mmCIF file of N, CA and C in Angstrom:
data_model
loop_
_atom_site.group_PDB
_atom_site.id
_atom_site.type_symbol
_atom_site.label_atom_id
_atom_site.label_comp_id
_atom_site.label_asym_id
_atom_site.label_seq_id
_atom_site.Cartn_x
_atom_site.Cartn_y
_atom_site.Cartn_z
ATOM 1 N N MET A 1 3.272 -92.516 -143.830
ATOM 2 C CA MET A 1 1.870 -92.625 -143.310
ATOM 3 C C MET A 1 1.922 -91.336 -141.959
ATOM 4 N N ARG A 2 3.524 -92.015 -141.410
ATOM 5 C CA ARG A 2 3.994 -90.215 -140.494
ATOM 6 C C ARG A 2 4.269 -89.150 -140.920
ATOM 7 N N GLY A 3 4.314 -88.771 -142.228
ATOM 8 C CA GLY A 3 4.703 -87.099 -142.317
ATOM 9 C C GLY A 3 3.162 -87.202 -142.718
ATOM 10 N N LYS A 4 2.034 -88.332 -142.313
ATOM 11 C CA LYS A 4 0.842 -87.363 -143.221
ATOM 12 C C LYS A 4 0.176 -87.285 -142.267
ATOM 13 N N LYS A 5 0.324 -88.247 -140.829
ATOM 14 C CA LYS A 5 0.099 -87.310 -139.958
ATOM 15 C C LYS A 5 0.383 -86.338 -138.677
ATOM 16 N N PHE A 6 1.602 -85.931 -139.356
ATOM 17 C CA PHE A 6 2.667 -84.835 -139.038
ATOM 18 C C PHE A 6 1.653 -83.496 -139.996
ATOM 19 N N GLU A 7 1.883 -83.659 -140.934
ATOM 20 C CA GLU A 7 0.775 -82.575 -141.675
ATOM 21 C C GLU A 7 -0.521 -82.307 -141.365
ATOM 22 N N THR A 8 -1.300 -83.030 -140.861
ATOM 23 C CA THR A 8 -2.556 -83.201 -140.800
ATOM 24 C C THR A 8 -2.568 -82.434 -139.021
ATOM 25 N N PHE A 9 -1.827 -82.885 -138.574
ATOM 26 C CA PHE A 9 -1.601 -81.894 -136.978
ATOM 27 C C PHE A 9 -0.989 -80.467 -137.072
ATOM 28 N N ALA A 10 0.132 -80.318 -138.467
ATOM 29 C CA ALA A 10 0.750 -79.350 -138.585
ATOM 30 C C ALA A 10 -0.993 -77.786 -139.186
ATOM 31 N N VAL A 11 -1.113 -78.835 -139.991
ATOM 32 C CA VAL A 11 -2.417 -77.944 -140.240
ATOM 33 C C VAL A 11 -3.582 -77.785 -139.332
ATOM 34 N N ALA A 12 -3.674 -78.443 -138.535
ATOM 35 C CA ALA A 12 -4.517 -78.474 -137.404
ATOM 36 C C ALA A 12 -4.018 -77.141 -136.380
ATOM 37 N N VAL A 13 -2.735 -77.136 -135.806
ATOM 38 C CA VAL A 13 -2.039 -76.383 -135.274
ATOM 39 C C VAL A 13 -2.068 -74.431 -135.673
ATOM 40 N N PHE A 14 -2.043 -74.877 -137.062
ATOM 41 C CA PHE A 14 -1.827 -73.256 -137.271
ATOM 42 C C PHE A 14 -3.348 -72.536 -137.638
ATOM 43 N N SER A 15 -3.955 -73.727 -137.907
ATOM 44 C CA SER A 15 -5.504 -73.221 -138.129
ATOM 45 C C SER A 15 -6.034 -72.831 -136.485
ATOM 46 N N VAL A 16 -5.876 -73.501 -135.616
ATOM 47 C CA VAL A 16 -6.054 -72.981 -134.638
ATOM 48 C C VAL A 16 -5.306 -71.784 -134.151
ATOM 49 N N PHE A 17 -4.187 -71.561 -134.357
ATOM 50 C CA PHE A 17 -3.011 -70.201 -134.557
ATOM 51 C C PHE A 17 -3.858 -69.369 -135.138
ATOM 52 N N ILE A 18 -3.828 -69.546 -136.327
ATOM 53 C CA ILE A 18 -4.828 -68.168 -137.163
ATOM 54 C C ILE A 18 -6.073 -67.709 -136.998
ATOM 55 N N PHE A 19 -6.638 -68.969 -136.424
ATOM 56 C CA PHE A 19 -7.932 -68.297 -135.298
ATOM 57 C C PHE A 19 -8.660 -67.614 -134.523
ATOM 58 N N VAL A 20 -7.006 -68.409 -133.614
ATOM 59 C CA VAL A 20 -7.251 -67.065 -132.254
ATOM 60 C C VAL A 20 -6.427 -66.366 -132.886
ATOM 61 N N PHE A 21 -4.871 -65.681 -133.551
ATOM 62 C CA PHE A 21 -4.433 -64.525 -133.895
ATOM 63 C C PHE A 21 -5.406 -63.375 -134.708
ATOM 64 N N PHE A 22 -6.189 -63.998 -135.456
ATOM 65 C CA PHE A 22 -7.251 -62.819 -136.179
ATOM 66 C C PHE A 22 -8.543 -62.314 -134.959
ATOM 67 N N TYR A 23 -9.168 -63.529 -134.917
ATOM 68 C CA TYR A 23 -10.080 -63.173 -133.401
ATOM 69 C C TYR A 23 -9.328 -62.315 -132.345
ATOM 70 N N THR A 24 -8.039 -62.304 -131.993
ATOM 71 C CA THR A 24 -7.504 -61.030 -130.872
ATOM 72 C C THR A 24 -7.131 -60.262 -131.694
ATOM 73 N N ILE A 25 -6.673 -59.800 -133.238
ATOM 74 C CA ILE A 25 -6.490 -58.571 -133.551
ATOM 75 C C ILE A 25 -8.127 -57.760 -134.006
ATOM 76 N N LEU A 26 -8.926 -58.561 -134.225
ATOM 77 C CA LEU A 26 -10.654 -58.363 -134.389
ATOM 78 C C LEU A 26 -11.001 -57.548 -133.103
ATOM 79 N N SER A 27 -10.625 -57.733 -131.899
ATOM 80 C CA SER A 27 -11.323 -57.537 -130.334
ATOM 81 C C SER A 27 -10.327 -56.759 -129.878
ATOM 82 N N MET A 28 -9.419 -56.337 -130.248
ATOM 83 C CA MET A 28 -8.121 -55.311 -130.003
ATOM 84 C C MET A 28 -8.385 -54.504 -128.688
ATOM 85 N N ASN A 29 -9.707 -53.703 -128.884
ATOM 86 C CA ASN A 29 -10.634 -52.352 -128.578
ATOM 87 C C ASN A 29 -11.425 -52.747 -127.834
ATOM 88 N N GLY A 30 -12.077 -54.373 -127.707
ATOM 89 C CA GLY A 30 -13.268 -54.623 -127.397
ATOM 90 C C GLY A 30 -15.117 -54.840 -127.977
ATOM 91 N N LEU A 31 -14.418 -54.301 -128.935
ATOM 92 C CA LEU A 31 -15.194 -54.396 -129.892
ATOM 93 C C LEU A 31 -14.961 -54.976 -131.728
ATOM 94 N N VAL A 32 -15.432 -54.143 -132.033
ATOM 95 C CA VAL A 32 -14.990 -55.191 -133.425
ATOM 96 C C VAL A 32 -13.829 -53.320 -133.983
ATOM 97 N N LEU A 33 -13.185 -53.538 -134.640
ATOM 98 C CA LEU A 33 -12.124 -52.720 -135.697
ATOM 99 C C LEU A 33 -13.285 -51.730 -136.658
ATOM 100 N N GLY A 34 -13.203 -50.544 -136.472
ATOM 101 C CA GLY A 34 -13.608 -49.923 -137.618
ATOM 102 C C GLY A 34 -15.311 -49.852 -137.677
ATOM 103 N N ASN A 35 -15.499 -49.436 -138.584
ATOM 104 C CA ASN A 35 -16.916 -48.687 -138.370
ATOM 105 C C ASN A 35 -17.876 -50.076 -139.353
ATOM 106 N N ASP A 36 -17.052 -50.896 -140.242
ATOM 107 C CA ASP A 36 -17.868 -51.925 -141.227
ATOM 108 C C ASP A 36 -18.610 -52.622 -140.115
ATOM 109 N N PRO A 37 -18.599 -53.368 -139.629
ATOM 110 C CA PRO A 37 -19.047 -54.428 -139.134
ATOM 111 C C PRO A 37 -21.073 -53.532 -138.672
ATOM 112 N N ALA A 38 -20.828 -52.703 -138.271
ATOM 113 C CA ALA A 38 -22.120 -51.783 -138.028
ATOM 114 C C ALA A 38 -23.386 -51.673 -139.443
ATOM 115 N N VAL A 39 -22.133 -51.715 -140.237
ATOM 116 C CA VAL A 39 -22.501 -51.296 -142.007
ATOM 117 C C VAL A 39 -23.178 -52.735 -142.117
ATOM 118 N N HIS A 40 -21.827 -53.717 -142.127
ATOM 119 C CA HIS A 40 -22.853 -55.214 -142.494
ATOM 120 C C HIS A 40 -23.707 -55.832 -141.593
ATOM 121 N N LEU A 41 -23.859 -55.388 -140.013
ATOM 122 C CA LEU A 41 -25.252 -55.902 -139.697
ATOM 123 C C LEU A 41 -26.275 -55.196 -140.105
ATOM 124 N N GLN A 42 -26.603 -54.048 -140.608
ATOM 125 C CA GLN A 42 -27.550 -53.542 -141.054
ATOM 126 C C GLN A 42 -27.757 -54.022 -142.111
ATOM 127 N N ARG A 43 -26.835 -53.908 -143.100
ATOM 128 C CA ARG A 43 -27.491 -54.568 -144.058
ATOM 129 C C ARG A 43 -27.833 -56.504 -144.268
ATOM 130 N N ALA A 44 -26.963 -57.217 -143.358
ATOM 131 C CA ALA A 44 -28.136 -58.021 -142.733
ATOM 132 C C ALA A 44 -29.310 -58.383 -142.291
ATOM 133 N N ASP A 45 -29.180 -57.469 -142.207
ATOM 134 C CA ASP A 45 -30.938 -57.050 -140.979
ATOM 135 C C ASP A 45 -31.649 -56.255 -142.065
ATOM 136 N N PHE A 46 -31.247 -55.880 -143.228
ATOM 137 C CA PHE A 46 -32.226 -55.410 -143.970
ATOM 138 C C PHE A 46 -32.621 -56.693 -145.089
ATOM 139 N N PHE A 47 -31.583 -57.675 -145.438
ATOM 140 C CA PHE A 47 -31.744 -58.951 -145.901
ATOM 141 C C PHE A 47 -32.769 -59.703 -145.538
ATOM 142 N N LEU A 48 -32.484 -59.818 -143.840
ATOM 143 C CA LEU A 48 -33.239 -60.520 -143.232
ATOM 144 C C LEU A 48 -34.451 -59.858 -143.223
ATOM 145 N N SER A 49 -35.298 -58.625 -143.498
ATOM 146 C CA SER A 49 -36.308 -58.038 -143.295
ATOM 147 C C SER A 49 -37.102 -58.352 -144.672
ATOM 148 N N THR A 50 -36.181 -58.124 -145.519
ATOM 149 C CA THR A 50 -37.020 -57.237 -147.143
ATOM 150 C C THR A 50 -36.380 -58.782 -147.983
ATOM 151 N N GLY A 51 -36.085 -59.801 -147.375
ATOM 152 C CA GLY A 51 -35.108 -61.088 -148.946
ATOM 153 C C GLY A 51 -34.548 -60.395 -150.076
ATOM 154 N N LYS A 52 -33.922 -59.003 -149.743
ATOM 155 C CA LYS A 52 -33.285 -58.033 -150.915
ATOM 156 C C LYS A 52 -32.078 -57.344 -150.452
ATOM 157 N N ILE A 53 -31.210 -57.770 -151.897
ATOM 158 C CA ILE A 53 -30.721 -56.761 -151.603
ATOM 159 C C ILE A 53 -30.478 -55.344 -152.508
ATOM 160 N N PRO A 54 -30.012 -54.449 -152.122
ATOM 161 C CA PRO A 54 -29.785 -53.465 -152.989
ATOM 162 C C PRO A 54 -28.963 -53.190 -153.990
ATOM 163 N N ILE A 55 -29.203 -53.289 -155.328
ATOM 164 C CA ILE A 55 -28.541 -53.286 -156.682
ATOM 165 C C ILE A 55 -26.839 -52.251 -155.651
ATOM 166 N N SER A 56 -27.578 -51.261 -155.491
ATOM 167 C CA SER A 56 -26.851 -49.917 -155.248
ATOM 168 C C SER A 56 -25.246 -50.617 -154.327
ATOM 169 N N ASP A 57 -25.525 -51.034 -153.471
ATOM 170 C CA ASP A 57 -24.336 -52.370 -152.815
ATOM 171 C C ASP A 57 -23.841 -53.363 -153.343
ATOM 172 N N ILE A 58 -24.042 -53.436 -154.552
ATOM 173 C CA ILE A 58 -22.834 -54.367 -154.844
ATOM 174 C C ILE A 58 -21.448 -54.199 -155.312
ATOM 175 N N ALA A 59 -20.908 -53.350 -155.454
ATOM 176 C CA ALA A 59 -20.266 -52.722 -155.814
ATOM 177 C C ALA A 59 -19.376 -52.698 -154.629
ATOM 178 N N TRP A 60 -20.215 -52.050 -153.532
ATOM 179 C CA TRP A 60 -19.058 -51.968 -152.767
ATOM 180 C C TRP A 60 -19.223 -53.044 -151.571
ATOM 181 N N TYR A 61 -19.746 -53.734 -150.930
ATOM 182 C CA TYR A 61 -19.832 -54.827 -150.182
ATOM 183 C C TYR A 61 -19.872 -55.608 -150.648
ATOM 184 N N PRO A 62 -19.837 -57.064 -150.430
ATOM 185 C CA PRO A 62 -20.068 -58.700 -150.933
ATOM 186 C C PRO A 62 -21.090 -58.880 -150.710
ATOM 187 N N PRO A 63 -22.124 -59.248 -151.771
ATOM 188 C CA PRO A 63 -23.963 -59.526 -151.303
ATOM 189 C C PRO A 63 -23.451 -61.405 -150.861
ATOM 190 N N LEU A 64 -23.002 -61.457 -151.205
ATOM 191 C CA LEU A 64 -23.158 -62.899 -150.433
ATOM 192 C C LEU A 64 -22.735 -63.214 -149.122
ATOM 193 N N TYR A 65 -21.454 -62.380 -148.373
ATOM 194 C CA TYR A 65 -20.934 -61.800 -147.431
ATOM 195 C C TYR A 65 -22.646 -61.649 -145.858
ATOM 196 N N HIS A 66 -23.213 -60.862 -146.687
ATOM 197 C CA HIS A 66 -24.291 -60.065 -146.344
ATOM 198 C C HIS A 66 -25.415 -61.222 -146.189
ATOM 199 N N ILE A 67 -25.518 -62.151 -146.650
ATOM 200 C CA ILE A 67 -26.483 -63.415 -147.552
ATOM 201 C C ILE A 67 -25.604 -64.283 -145.786
ATOM 202 N N PHE A 68 -24.418 -64.709 -145.797
ATOM 203 C CA PHE A 68 -24.616 -66.125 -144.925
ATOM 204 C C PHE A 68 -24.637 -65.489 -143.428
ATOM 205 N N LEU A 69 -24.160 -64.152 -143.505
ATOM 206 C CA LEU A 69 -24.145 -63.577 -142.075
ATOM 207 C C LEU A 69 -25.780 -63.294 -141.758
ATOM 208 N N SER A 70 -26.481 -62.729 -142.326
ATOM 209 C CA SER A 70 -27.682 -63.064 -142.246
ATOM 210 C C SER A 70 -28.117 -64.558 -141.885
ATOM 211 N N THR A 71 -27.500 -65.392 -142.598
ATOM 212 C CA THR A 71 -28.509 -66.769 -142.517
ATOM 213 C C THR A 71 -28.152 -67.222 -140.986
ATOM 214 N N LEU A 72 -26.838 -67.005 -140.793
ATOM 215 C CA LEU A 72 -26.031 -67.287 -139.571
ATOM 216 C C LEU A 72 -27.104 -66.579 -138.194
ATOM 217 N N ILE A 73 -27.106 -65.517 -138.330
ATOM 218 C CA ILE A 73 -28.119 -64.933 -137.230
ATOM 219 C C ILE A 73 -29.786 -65.030 -137.086
ATOM 220 N N ALA A 74 -29.789 -65.768 -138.543
ATOM 221 C CA ALA A 74 -31.832 -66.289 -138.337
ATOM 222 C C ALA A 74 -31.280 -67.744 -137.737
ATOM 223 N N PHE A 75 -30.415 -68.135 -138.275
ATOM 224 C CA PHE A 75 -30.082 -69.946 -137.449
ATOM 225 C C PHE A 75 -29.694 -69.452 -135.830
ATOM 226 N N THR A 76 -28.953 -68.559 -135.358
ATOM 227 C CA THR A 76 -28.467 -68.441 -134.348
ATOM 228 C C THR A 76 -29.423 -68.054 -133.017
ATOM 229 N N GLY A 77 -30.734 -66.883 -133.687
ATOM 230 C CA GLY A 77 -31.502 -65.981 -133.547
ATOM 231 C C GLY A 77 -31.162 -65.336 -132.232
ATOM 232 N N ALA A 78 -29.550 -64.369 -132.889
ATOM 233 C CA ALA A 78 -29.047 -63.608 -131.992
ATOM 234 C C ALA A 78 -29.659 -62.928 -132.282
ATOM 235 N N ILE A 79 -30.035 -61.524 -131.138
ATOM 236 C CA ILE A 79 -31.351 -60.401 -131.405
ATOM 237 C C ILE A 79 -29.924 -58.974 -130.423
ATOM 238 N N GLU A 80 -29.335 -59.866 -129.587
ATOM 239 C CA GLU A 80 -28.857 -59.064 -128.504
ATOM 240 C C GLU A 80 -27.053 -58.469 -129.282
ATOM 241 N N ILE A 81 -26.652 -57.034 -129.006
ATOM 242 C CA ILE A 81 -25.689 -56.454 -129.527
ATOM 243 C C ILE A 81 -24.246 -57.596 -129.618
ATOM 244 N N GLU A 82 -24.052 -57.856 -128.173
ATOM 245 C CA GLU A 82 -23.157 -58.606 -127.675
ATOM 246 C C GLU A 82 -22.990 -60.111 -128.681
ATOM 247 N N SER A 83 -24.407 -60.437 -128.927
ATOM 248 C CA SER A 83 -24.171 -62.005 -129.747
ATOM 249 C C SER A 83 -24.010 -61.120 -131.099
ATOM 250 N N LEU A 84 -24.576 -60.237 -131.052
ATOM 251 C CA LEU A 84 -24.317 -60.167 -132.788
ATOM 252 C C LEU A 84 -22.946 -59.441 -133.051
ATOM 253 N N ILE A 85 -21.994 -59.665 -132.047
ATOM 254 C CA ILE A 85 -20.625 -58.750 -132.327
ATOM 255 C C ILE A 85 -20.165 -60.058 -132.498
ATOM 256 N N PHE A 86 -19.897 -60.526 -131.180
ATOM 257 C CA PHE A 86 -19.362 -62.056 -131.271
ATOM 258 C C PHE A 86 -20.128 -62.911 -132.785
ATOM 259 N N LEU A 87 -20.895 -63.005 -133.268
ATOM 260 C CA LEU A 87 -21.383 -63.481 -134.467
ATOM 261 C C LEU A 87 -20.884 -63.181 -135.413
ATOM 262 N N ILE A 88 -20.159 -62.083 -135.598
ATOM 263 C CA ILE A 88 -19.432 -61.062 -137.170
ATOM 264 C C ILE A 88 -18.443 -61.372 -136.879
ATOM 265 N N LYS A 89 -17.121 -61.037 -135.733
ATOM 266 C CA LYS A 89 -16.056 -61.101 -135.590
ATOM 267 C C LYS A 89 -15.539 -62.314 -135.541
ATOM 268 N N THR A 90 -16.823 -63.943 -134.987
ATOM 269 C CA THR A 90 -16.288 -65.529 -135.374
ATOM 270 C C THR A 90 -16.313 -65.806 -136.919
ATOM 271 N N PHE A 91 -17.632 -65.234 -137.492
ATOM 272 C CA PHE A 91 -17.232 -65.300 -139.287
ATOM 273 C C PHE A 91 -16.608 -64.480 -139.732
ATOM 274 N N THR A 92 -16.055 -63.550 -139.647
ATOM 275 C CA THR A 92 -14.927 -63.126 -140.431
ATOM 276 C C THR A 92 -13.616 -63.497 -140.029
ATOM 277 N N VAL A 93 -13.603 -63.853 -138.879
ATOM 278 C CA VAL A 93 -12.184 -65.077 -138.835
ATOM 279 C C VAL A 93 -12.404 -66.316 -139.806
ATOM 280 N N LEU A 94 -13.558 -66.971 -139.786
ATOM 281 C CA LEU A 94 -13.826 -67.686 -140.097
ATOM 282 C C LEU A 94 -13.560 -67.779 -141.916
ATOM 283 N N ILE A 95 -14.018 -66.238 -142.457
ATOM 284 C CA ILE A 95 -13.792 -66.682 -143.471
ATOM 285 C C ILE A 95 -12.237 -66.060 -143.658
ATOM 286 N N ASP A 96 -11.490 -65.294 -142.634
ATOM 287 C CA ASP A 96 -9.663 -65.223 -142.914
ATOM 288 C C ASP A 96 -9.458 -65.777 -143.458
ATOM 289 N N TRP A 97 -9.824 -67.153 -142.356
ATOM 290 C CA TRP A 97 -8.530 -68.434 -142.239
ATOM 291 C C TRP A 97 -9.204 -69.621 -143.757
ATOM 292 N N LEU A 98 -10.207 -69.381 -144.450
ATOM 293 C CA LEU A 98 -10.928 -70.286 -145.653
ATOM 294 C C LEU A 98 -9.824 -69.291 -146.365
ATOM 295 N N LEU A 99 -9.475 -68.472 -146.444
ATOM 296 C CA LEU A 99 -8.432 -67.029 -147.226
ATOM 297 C C LEU A 99 -6.707 -68.097 -147.439
ATOM 298 N N ILE A 100 -7.211 -67.953 -146.069
ATOM 299 C CA ILE A 100 -5.319 -68.595 -146.018
ATOM 300 C C ILE A 100 -5.017 -69.813 -146.252
ATOM 301 N N PHE A 101 -6.377 -70.773 -145.892
ATOM 302 C CA PHE A 101 -6.137 -72.481 -145.676
ATOM 303 C C PHE A 101 -6.275 -72.657 -147.619
ATOM 304 N N SER A 102 -7.049 -71.659 -148.297
ATOM 305 C CA SER A 102 -7.331 -71.745 -149.487
ATOM 306 C C SER A 102 -6.198 -71.957 -150.393
ATOM 307 N N VAL A 103 -5.189 -70.883 -150.177
ATOM 308 C CA VAL A 103 -4.075 -70.544 -150.980
ATOM 309 C C VAL A 103 -2.718 -71.212 -150.206
ATOM 310 N N TYR A 104 -3.093 -72.006 -149.097
ATOM 311 C CA TYR A 104 -1.666 -73.221 -149.048
ATOM 312 C C TYR A 104 -2.162 -74.221 -149.672
ATOM 313 N N LEU A 105 -3.408 -75.000 -150.064
ATOM 314 C CA LEU A 105 -3.770 -75.544 -150.847
ATOM 315 C C LEU A 105 -3.766 -75.438 -152.249
ATOM 316 N N LEU A 106 -3.631 -74.362 -152.512
ATOM 317 C CA LEU A 106 -3.323 -74.200 -154.226
ATOM 318 C C LEU A 106 -2.318 -74.040 -154.231
ATOM 319 N N GLY A 107 -0.611 -73.201 -152.877
ATOM 320 C CA GLY A 107 0.295 -73.561 -153.136
ATOM 321 C C GLY A 107 0.776 -75.208 -153.269
ATOM 322 N N SER A 108 0.474 -75.811 -152.383
ATOM 323 C CA SER A 108 0.526 -77.400 -152.434
ATOM 324 C C SER A 108 -0.284 -78.595 -153.568
ATOM 325 N N LYS A 109 -1.398 -77.511 -154.235
ATOM 326 C CA LYS A 109 -1.232 -78.684 -155.241
ATOM 327 C C LYS A 109 -0.804 -77.881 -156.238
ATOM 328 N N PHE A 110 -0.064 -76.949 -156.551
ATOM 329 C CA PHE A 110 -0.046 -76.945 -157.797
ATOM 330 C C PHE A 110 1.838 -76.514 -157.658
ATOM 331 N N PHE A 111 2.718 -76.656 -156.523
ATOM 332 C CA PHE A 111 3.876 -76.451 -156.704
ATOM 333 C C PHE A 111 4.296 -77.751 -155.524
ATOM 334 N N ASN A 112 4.399 -77.460 -154.701
ATOM 335 C CA ASN A 112 4.959 -78.039 -153.729
ATOM 336 C C ASN A 112 4.857 -78.446 -152.115
ATOM 337 N N LYS A 113 4.347 -78.956 -151.275
ATOM 338 C CA LYS A 113 3.994 -78.679 -150.034
ATOM 339 C C LYS A 113 5.077 -77.273 -149.030
ATOM 340 N N LYS A 114 6.035 -77.319 -149.202
ATOM 341 C CA LYS A 114 6.825 -76.629 -148.927
ATOM 342 C C LYS A 114 6.686 -75.110 -149.288
ATOM 343 N N ILE A 115 6.078 -74.795 -150.408
ATOM 344 C CA ILE A 115 5.774 -73.932 -150.661
ATOM 345 C C ILE A 115 4.749 -73.335 -150.339
ATOM 346 N N GLY A 116 3.413 -74.749 -150.274
ATOM 347 C CA GLY A 116 2.532 -73.666 -149.716
ATOM 348 C C GLY A 116 2.369 -73.964 -147.720
#
């Protein structure tokens, strides 16, 4: 029982650390690294206005990312650039955390907790 509580606590602390770490990395220059956020916001805006994802973009950009981002934008009602930048950084960090956590879960499932 004590080991399970410690594991849950360790996963929670590690998750907070990863979330803060990636958010800090994405915010190093005060904005967002690279030109990708502008492209992703443009694609999400296009999806919000037309409801379509261009076929030519599927090879270069993940379409579900734009769909989820546009859903998040519509749900929050963000229209100012500062709030949009905050949303895209937070959403990207959440995806990064989910990827790292899924690798941990796969490693602990197929091997053991120490490898995970």
